[in-house]
Coordinates of C-alpha atoms and ligand atoms in Angstrom, one line a residue:
X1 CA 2.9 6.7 138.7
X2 CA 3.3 8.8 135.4
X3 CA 7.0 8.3 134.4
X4 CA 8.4 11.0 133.1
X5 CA 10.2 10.6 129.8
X6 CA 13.6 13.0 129.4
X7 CA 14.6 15.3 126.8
X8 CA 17.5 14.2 124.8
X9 CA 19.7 17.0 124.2
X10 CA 22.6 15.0 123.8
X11 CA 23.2 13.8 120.2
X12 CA 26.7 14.9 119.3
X13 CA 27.0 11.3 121.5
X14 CA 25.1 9.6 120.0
X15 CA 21.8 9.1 117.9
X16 CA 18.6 6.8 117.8
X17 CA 19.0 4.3 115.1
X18 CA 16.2 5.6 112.3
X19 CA 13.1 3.3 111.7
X20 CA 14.0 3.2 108.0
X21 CA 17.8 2.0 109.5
X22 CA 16.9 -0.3 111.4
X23 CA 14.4 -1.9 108.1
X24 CA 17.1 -2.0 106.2
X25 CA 19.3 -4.1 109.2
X26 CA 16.7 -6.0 110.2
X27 CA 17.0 -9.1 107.4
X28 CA 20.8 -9.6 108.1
X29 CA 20.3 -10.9 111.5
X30 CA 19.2 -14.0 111.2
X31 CA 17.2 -14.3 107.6
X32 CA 20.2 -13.8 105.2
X33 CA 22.8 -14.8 107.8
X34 CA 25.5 -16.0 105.4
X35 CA 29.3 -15.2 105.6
X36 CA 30.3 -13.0 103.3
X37 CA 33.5 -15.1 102.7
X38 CA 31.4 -17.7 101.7
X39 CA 31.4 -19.1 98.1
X40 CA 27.2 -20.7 98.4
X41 CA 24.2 -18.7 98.3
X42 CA 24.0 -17.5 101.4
X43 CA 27.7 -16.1 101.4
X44 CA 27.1 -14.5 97.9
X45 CA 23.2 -13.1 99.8
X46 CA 25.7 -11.5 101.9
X47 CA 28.5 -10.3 100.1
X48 CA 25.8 -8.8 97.9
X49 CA 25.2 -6.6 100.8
X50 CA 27.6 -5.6 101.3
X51 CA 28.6 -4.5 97.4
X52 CA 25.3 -2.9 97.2
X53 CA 26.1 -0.2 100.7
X54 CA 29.9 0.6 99.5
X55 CA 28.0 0.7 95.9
X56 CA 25.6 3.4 97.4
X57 CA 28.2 5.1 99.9
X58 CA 30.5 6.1 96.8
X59 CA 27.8 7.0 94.5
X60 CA 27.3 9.5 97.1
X61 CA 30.4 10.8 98.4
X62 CA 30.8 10.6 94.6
X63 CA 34.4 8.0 94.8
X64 CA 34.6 5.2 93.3
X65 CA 33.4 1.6 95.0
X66 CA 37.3 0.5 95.9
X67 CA 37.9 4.0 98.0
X68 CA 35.4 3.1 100.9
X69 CA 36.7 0.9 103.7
X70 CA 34.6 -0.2 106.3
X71 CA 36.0 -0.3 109.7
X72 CA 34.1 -1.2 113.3
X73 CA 33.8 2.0 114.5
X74 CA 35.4 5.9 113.3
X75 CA 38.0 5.3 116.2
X76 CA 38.9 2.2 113.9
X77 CA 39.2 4.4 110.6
X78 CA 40.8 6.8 112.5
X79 CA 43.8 4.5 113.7
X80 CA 43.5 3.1 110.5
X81 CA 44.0 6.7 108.4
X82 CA 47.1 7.4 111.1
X83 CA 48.9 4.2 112.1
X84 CA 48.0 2.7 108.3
X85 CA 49.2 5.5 106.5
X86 CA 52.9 5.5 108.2
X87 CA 53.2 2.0 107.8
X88 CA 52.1 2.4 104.2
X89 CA 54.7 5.1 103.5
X90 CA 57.0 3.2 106.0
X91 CA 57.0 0.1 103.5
X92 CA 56.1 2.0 99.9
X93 CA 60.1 2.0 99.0
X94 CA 59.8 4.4 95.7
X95 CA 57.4 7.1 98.0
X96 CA 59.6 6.8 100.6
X97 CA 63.1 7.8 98.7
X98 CA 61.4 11.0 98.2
X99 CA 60.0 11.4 101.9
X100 CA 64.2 11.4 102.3
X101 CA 64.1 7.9 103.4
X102 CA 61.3 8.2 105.8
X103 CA 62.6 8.8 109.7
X104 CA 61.4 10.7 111.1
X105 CA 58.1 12.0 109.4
X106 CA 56.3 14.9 110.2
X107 CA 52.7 15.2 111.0
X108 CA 50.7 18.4 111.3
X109 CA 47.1 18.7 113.4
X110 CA 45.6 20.1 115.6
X111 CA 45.2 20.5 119.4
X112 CA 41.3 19.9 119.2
X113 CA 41.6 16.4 117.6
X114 CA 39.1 13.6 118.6
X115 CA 41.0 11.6 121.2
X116 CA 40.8 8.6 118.6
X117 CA 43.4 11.2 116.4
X118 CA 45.3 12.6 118.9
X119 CA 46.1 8.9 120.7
X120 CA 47.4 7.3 117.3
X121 CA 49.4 10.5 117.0
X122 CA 51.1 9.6 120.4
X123 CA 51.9 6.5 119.4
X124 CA 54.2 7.5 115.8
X125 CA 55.8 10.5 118.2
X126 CA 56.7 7.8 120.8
X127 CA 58.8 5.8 117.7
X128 CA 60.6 8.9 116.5
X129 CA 57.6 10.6 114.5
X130 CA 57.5 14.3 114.9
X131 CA 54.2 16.1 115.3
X132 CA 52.8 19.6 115.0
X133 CA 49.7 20.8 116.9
X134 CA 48.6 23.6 115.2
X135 CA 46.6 26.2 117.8
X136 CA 42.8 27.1 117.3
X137 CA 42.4 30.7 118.5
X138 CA 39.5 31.7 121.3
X139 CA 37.0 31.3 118.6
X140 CA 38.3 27.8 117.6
X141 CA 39.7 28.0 114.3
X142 CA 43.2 26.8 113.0
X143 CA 44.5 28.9 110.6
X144 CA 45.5 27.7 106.8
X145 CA 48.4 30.2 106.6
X146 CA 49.7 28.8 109.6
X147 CA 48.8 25.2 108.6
X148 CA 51.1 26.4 105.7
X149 CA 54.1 28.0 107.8
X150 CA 54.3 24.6 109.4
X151 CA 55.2 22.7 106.2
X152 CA 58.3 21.0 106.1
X153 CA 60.5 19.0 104.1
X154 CA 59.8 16.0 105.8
X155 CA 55.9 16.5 106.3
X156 CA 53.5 13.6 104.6
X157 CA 50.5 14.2 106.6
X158 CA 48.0 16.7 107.7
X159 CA 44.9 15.7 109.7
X160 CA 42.4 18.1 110.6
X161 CA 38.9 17.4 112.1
X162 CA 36.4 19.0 110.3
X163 CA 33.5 19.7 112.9
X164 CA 34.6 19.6 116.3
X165 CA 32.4 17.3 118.4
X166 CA 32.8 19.7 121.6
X167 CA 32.2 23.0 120.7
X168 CA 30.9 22.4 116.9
X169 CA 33.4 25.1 114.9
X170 CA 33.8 24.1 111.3
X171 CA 37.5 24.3 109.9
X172 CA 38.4 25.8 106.7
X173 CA 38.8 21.9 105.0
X174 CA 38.3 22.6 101.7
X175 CA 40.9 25.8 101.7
X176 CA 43.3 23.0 103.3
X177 CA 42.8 20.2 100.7
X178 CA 43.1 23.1 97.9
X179 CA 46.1 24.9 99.4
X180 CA 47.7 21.3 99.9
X181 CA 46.9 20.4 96.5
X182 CA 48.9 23.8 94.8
X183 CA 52.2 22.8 97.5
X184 CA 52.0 19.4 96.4
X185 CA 52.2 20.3 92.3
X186 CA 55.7 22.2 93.5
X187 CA 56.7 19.7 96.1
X188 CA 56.5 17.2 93.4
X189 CA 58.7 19.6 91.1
X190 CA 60.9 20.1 93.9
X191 CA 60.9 15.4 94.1
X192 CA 59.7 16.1 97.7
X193 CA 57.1 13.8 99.4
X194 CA 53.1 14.7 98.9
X195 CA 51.4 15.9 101.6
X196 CA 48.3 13.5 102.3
X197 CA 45.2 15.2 103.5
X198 CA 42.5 13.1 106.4
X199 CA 39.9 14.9 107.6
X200 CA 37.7 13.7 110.5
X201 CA 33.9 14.4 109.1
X202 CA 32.0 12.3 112.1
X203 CA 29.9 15.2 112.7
X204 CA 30.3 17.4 109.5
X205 CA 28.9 14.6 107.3
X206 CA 25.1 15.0 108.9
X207 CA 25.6 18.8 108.0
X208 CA 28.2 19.4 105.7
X209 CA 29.2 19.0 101.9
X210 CA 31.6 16.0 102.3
X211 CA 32.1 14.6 99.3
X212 CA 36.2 14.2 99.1
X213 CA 37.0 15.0 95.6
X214 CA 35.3 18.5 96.9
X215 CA 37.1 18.8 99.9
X216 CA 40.7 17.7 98.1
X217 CA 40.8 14.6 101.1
X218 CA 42.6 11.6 100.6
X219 CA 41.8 9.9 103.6
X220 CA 37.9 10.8 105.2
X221 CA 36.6 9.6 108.2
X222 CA 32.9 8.8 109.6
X223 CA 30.5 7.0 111.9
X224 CA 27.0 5.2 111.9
X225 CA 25.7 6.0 114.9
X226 CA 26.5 9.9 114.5
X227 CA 24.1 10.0 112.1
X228 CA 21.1 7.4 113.0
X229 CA 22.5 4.4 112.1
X230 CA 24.1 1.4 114.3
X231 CA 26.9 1.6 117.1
X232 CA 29.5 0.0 116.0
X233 CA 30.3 1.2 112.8
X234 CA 32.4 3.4 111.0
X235 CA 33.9 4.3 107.4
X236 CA 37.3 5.3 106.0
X237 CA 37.1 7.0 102.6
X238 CA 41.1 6.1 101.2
X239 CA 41.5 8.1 97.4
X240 CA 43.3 5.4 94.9
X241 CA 47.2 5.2 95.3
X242 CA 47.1 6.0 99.1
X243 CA 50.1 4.2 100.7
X244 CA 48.1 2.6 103.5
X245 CA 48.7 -1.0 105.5
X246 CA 46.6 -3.0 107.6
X247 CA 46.4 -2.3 111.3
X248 CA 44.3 -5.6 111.8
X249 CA 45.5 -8.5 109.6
X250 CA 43.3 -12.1 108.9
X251 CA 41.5 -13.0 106.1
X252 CA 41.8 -10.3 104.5
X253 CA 38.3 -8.4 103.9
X254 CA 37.8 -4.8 103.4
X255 CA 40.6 -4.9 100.4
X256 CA 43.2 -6.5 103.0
X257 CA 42.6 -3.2 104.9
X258 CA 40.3 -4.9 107.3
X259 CA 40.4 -7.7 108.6
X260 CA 37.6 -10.0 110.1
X261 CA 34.1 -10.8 108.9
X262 CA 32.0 -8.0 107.9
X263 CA 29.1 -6.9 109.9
X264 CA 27.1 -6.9 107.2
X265 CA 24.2 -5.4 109.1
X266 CA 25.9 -2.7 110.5
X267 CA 27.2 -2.4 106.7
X268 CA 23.4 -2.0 105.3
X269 CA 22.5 0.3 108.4
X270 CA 25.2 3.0 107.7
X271 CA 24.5 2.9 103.9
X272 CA 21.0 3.5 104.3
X273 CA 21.8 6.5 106.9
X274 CA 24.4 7.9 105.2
X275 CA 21.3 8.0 101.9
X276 CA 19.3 9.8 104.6
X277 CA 21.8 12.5 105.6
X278 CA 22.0 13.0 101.7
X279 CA 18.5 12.8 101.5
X280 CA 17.6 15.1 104.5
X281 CA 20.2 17.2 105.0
X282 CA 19.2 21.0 103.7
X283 CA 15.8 20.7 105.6
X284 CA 17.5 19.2 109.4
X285 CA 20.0 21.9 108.8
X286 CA 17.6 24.7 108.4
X287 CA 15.3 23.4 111.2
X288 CA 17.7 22.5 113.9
X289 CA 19.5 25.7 113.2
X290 CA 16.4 27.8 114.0
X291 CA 15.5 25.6 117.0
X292 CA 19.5 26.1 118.6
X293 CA 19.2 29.6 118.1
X294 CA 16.3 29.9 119.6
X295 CA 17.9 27.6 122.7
X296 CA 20.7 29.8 122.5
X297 CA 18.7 33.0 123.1
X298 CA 16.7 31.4 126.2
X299 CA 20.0 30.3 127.8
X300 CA 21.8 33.8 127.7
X301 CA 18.2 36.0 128.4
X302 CA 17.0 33.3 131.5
X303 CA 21.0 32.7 133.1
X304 CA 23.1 35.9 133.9
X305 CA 26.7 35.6 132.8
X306 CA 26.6 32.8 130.6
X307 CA 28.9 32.3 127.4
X308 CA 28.4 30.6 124.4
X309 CA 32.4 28.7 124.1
X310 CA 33.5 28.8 120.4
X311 CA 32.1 31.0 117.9
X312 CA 28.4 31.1 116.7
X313 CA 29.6 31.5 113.3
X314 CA 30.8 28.5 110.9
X315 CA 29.2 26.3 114.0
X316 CA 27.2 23.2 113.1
X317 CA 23.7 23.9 113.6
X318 CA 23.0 21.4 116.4
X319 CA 25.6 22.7 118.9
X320 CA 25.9 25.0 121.8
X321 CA 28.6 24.7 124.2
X322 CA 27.8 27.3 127.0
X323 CA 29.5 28.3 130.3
X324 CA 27.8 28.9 133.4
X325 CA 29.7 31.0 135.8
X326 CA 30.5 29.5 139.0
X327 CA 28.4 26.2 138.3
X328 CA 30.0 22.9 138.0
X329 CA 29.2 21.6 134.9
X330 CA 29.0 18.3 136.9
X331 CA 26.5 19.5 139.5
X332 CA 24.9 20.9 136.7
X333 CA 24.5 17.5 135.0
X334 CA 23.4 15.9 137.5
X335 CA 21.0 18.5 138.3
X336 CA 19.4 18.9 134.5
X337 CA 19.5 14.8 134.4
X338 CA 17.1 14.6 137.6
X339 CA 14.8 17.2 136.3
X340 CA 14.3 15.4 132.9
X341 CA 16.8 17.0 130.7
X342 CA 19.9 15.0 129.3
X343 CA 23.5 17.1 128.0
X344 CA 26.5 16.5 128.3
X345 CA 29.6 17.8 129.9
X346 CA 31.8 17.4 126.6
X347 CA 32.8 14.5 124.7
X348 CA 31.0 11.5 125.2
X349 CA 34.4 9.2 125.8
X350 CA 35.8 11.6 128.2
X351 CA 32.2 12.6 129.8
X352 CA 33.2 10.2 132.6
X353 CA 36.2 11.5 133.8
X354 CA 35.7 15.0 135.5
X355 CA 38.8 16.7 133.5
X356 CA 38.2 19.5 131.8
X357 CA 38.5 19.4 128.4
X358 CA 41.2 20.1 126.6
X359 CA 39.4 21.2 123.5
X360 CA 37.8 24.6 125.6
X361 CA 41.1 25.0 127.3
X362 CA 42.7 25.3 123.9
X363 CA 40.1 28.1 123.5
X364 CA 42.1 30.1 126.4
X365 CA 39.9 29.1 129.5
X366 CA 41.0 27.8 132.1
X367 CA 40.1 24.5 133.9
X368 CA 37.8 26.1 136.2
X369 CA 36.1 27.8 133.3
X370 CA 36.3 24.5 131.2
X371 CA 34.4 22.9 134.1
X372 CA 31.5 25.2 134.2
X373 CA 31.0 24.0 130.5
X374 CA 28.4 22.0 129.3
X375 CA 27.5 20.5 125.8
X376 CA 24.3 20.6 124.3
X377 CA 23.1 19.1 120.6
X378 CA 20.2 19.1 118.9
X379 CA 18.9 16.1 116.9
X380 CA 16.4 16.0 113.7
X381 CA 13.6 15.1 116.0
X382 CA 14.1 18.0 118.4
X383 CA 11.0 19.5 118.9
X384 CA 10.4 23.4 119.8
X385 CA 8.3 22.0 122.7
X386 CA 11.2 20.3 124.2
X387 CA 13.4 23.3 123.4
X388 CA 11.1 25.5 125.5
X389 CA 10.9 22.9 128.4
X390 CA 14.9 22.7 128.2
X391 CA 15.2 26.2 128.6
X392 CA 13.2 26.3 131.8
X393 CA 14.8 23.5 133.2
X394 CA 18.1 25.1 132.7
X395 CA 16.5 28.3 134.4
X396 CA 15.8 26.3 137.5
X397 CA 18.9 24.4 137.8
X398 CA 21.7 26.9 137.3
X399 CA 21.1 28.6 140.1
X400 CA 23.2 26.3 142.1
X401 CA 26.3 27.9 142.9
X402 CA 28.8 25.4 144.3
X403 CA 32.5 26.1 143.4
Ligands
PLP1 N1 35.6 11.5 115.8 C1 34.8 12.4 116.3 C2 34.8 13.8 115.9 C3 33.8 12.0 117.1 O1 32.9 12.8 117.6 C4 33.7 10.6 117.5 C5 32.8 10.1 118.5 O2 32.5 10.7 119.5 C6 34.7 9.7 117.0 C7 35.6 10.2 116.1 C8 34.7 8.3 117.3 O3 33.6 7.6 116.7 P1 33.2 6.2 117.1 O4 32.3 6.3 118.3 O5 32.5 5.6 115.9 O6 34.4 5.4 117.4

């Protein structure tokens, strides 16, 4: 019996770890095993490593070697940005005279946050912390006036994702970082508290120009296996004099910001992707783009009534988050998966439960519309073939009504 292999349509998820990757892992498993802690050769084989992938992160993100943390997964460098941060501030006694003593700070994000974002956030507002979700509108975009409206005395932090993994809109990041930049030079006039700046790049870094001194970031957030290197990985980009603390204490590795020994693997894995994203990124852009449009144009001829969620424009290239009327999206699923064809019904850690998201109900839809919502992305190995077969799949499965 032939078996059939499935198209993979589903790499906002997650992506294959690239052959060159997986080359550049491969001799930390079990050739140059060392601990990186340790003071013989194979520790310093290791720690080498190790020195050598922050080396080449920075050079690229264009910080310097001491700003790049490396943390076991984004969630990680997400709690860390958050929950590190506060404590930081929390601890920092000059900073925090001139956050007026600290209780209770004030936060500003957004209501289309990662969960790994929003669930930290919880956390600081259950102590006392106050937060501010700033609104997307039906296109899914936060404003930077209103950002600015929201400022207050007491605000030291502003987190704003800049790709959104479900529907793919791109936030205006780098008119945040400047415009928090200008109100910081008069807040510091005024001996009010600066305003730090994280930004959530998991899926912008594949696509978009990232490098924080551009952006005006002080905190910066991303993931291996996002961008074809290993699970369990991620990165926290941290500018110099960033008030931050330990959310995992131990030996002390990662600068004291993270504790436990290093997965030095993983380490050389996301390096040599993160070179690859540089590397590649102009000509996946450009071809993934054409190949989503041309998805895009399929869906809405072949499948009356369907509606692309979130606007087409500043979109990342690999995304379509479409709505089929009166199909739900986990029928659908189910449906698409049996015939060959693999998407997804949002985000990959709520994909389980059947909610519906809360990033297309921020959007203005309702649950029922949310729920007729799938999630497809594009990878750089996409082919048009597979686009073409995708298309017709979809075709042939939509047709199930079954609200
Ligand atoms: N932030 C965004 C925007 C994501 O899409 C994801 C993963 O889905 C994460 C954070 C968490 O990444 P990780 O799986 O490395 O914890």
């Amino acid at each position: 019996m032939m078996i059939m292999k499935s198209i993979y349509l589903d790499y906002a998820a997650t992506t294959p770890v690239d052959k060159e990757v997986l080359k550049a892992m491969a001799p930390y498993f079990s050739l140059k095993f060392g601990n990186p802690s340790s003071i013989h050769s194979f520790g310093q084989e290791a720690i080498a490593a190790i020195d050598m992938a922050r080396e080449k992160i920075a050079k690229l993100l264009n910080c310097d070697f001491s700003e790049i943390i490396f943390t076991g997964s984004a969630t990680e460098a997400n709690n860390l940005a958050i929950i590190g941060f506060v404590k930081g501030l929390s601890e920092d006694r000059h900073r925090l005279i001139r956050a007026n003593r600290g209780m209770p700070f004030h936060i500003i994000t957004t209501n289309i946050e990662h969960e790994s974002v929003l669930e930290p956030l919880k956390e600081l507002q259950k102590i006392g912390h106050e937060i501010t979700y700033l609104k997307v509108n039906k296109d899914g975009f936060i404003s930077v006036s209103d950002l600015e409206k929201k400022i207050k005395n007491n605000t030291i932090f502003v987190s704003v994702i800049y790709a959104s993994n479900e529907i793919g809109t791109i936030q205006p990041i780098k008119e945040i970082g400047r415009m928090l930049e200008k109100f910081n030079i008069k807040r510091r006039e005024q001996n009010l508290p600066k305003i730090y700046f994280h930004t959530d790049a998991v899926q912008a870094l594949q696509f978009l120009e990232c490098r924080p001194d551009w952006l005006k970031a002080d905190l910066m957030t991303f993931s291996g296996h996002k961008i074809y290197g290993p699970k369990g990985i991620g990165g926290l980009y941290v500018r110099k004099n960033t008030p931050l603390l330990p959310i995992i204490s131990g030996g002390g590795q990662e600068f004291g910001l993270k504790s436990g020994t290093e997965n030095v693997a993983n380490i050389a894995g996301l390096a040599k992707a993160v070179e690859l994203v540089f590397k590649n990124r102009e000509t996946r852009f450009k071809k993934i783009l054409n190949l989503r449009n041309q998805l895009l144009n399929y869906i809405i001829k072949d499948n009356k009534g369907t509606k692309l969620n979130g606007s087409l424009e500043n979109r990342l290239p690999n995304n379509l988050n479409i709505r089929f009327p009166d199909v739900s999206n986990e029928t659908l699923l189910i449906a698409l998966d049996q015939k060959g064809l693999s998407v997804s019904a949002g985000s990959a850690c709520s994909a389980r439960a059947s909610k519906a998201s809360y990033v297309l109900t921020a959007l203005g839809l309702t649950g029922k519309q949310a729920k007729e919502s799938i999630r497809i992305t594009l990878g750089k190995d996409t082919t048009g073939k597979e686009i073409k077969k995708a298309a017709s799949v979809i075709k042939n499965s939509s047709l199930y009504s079954n609200f």
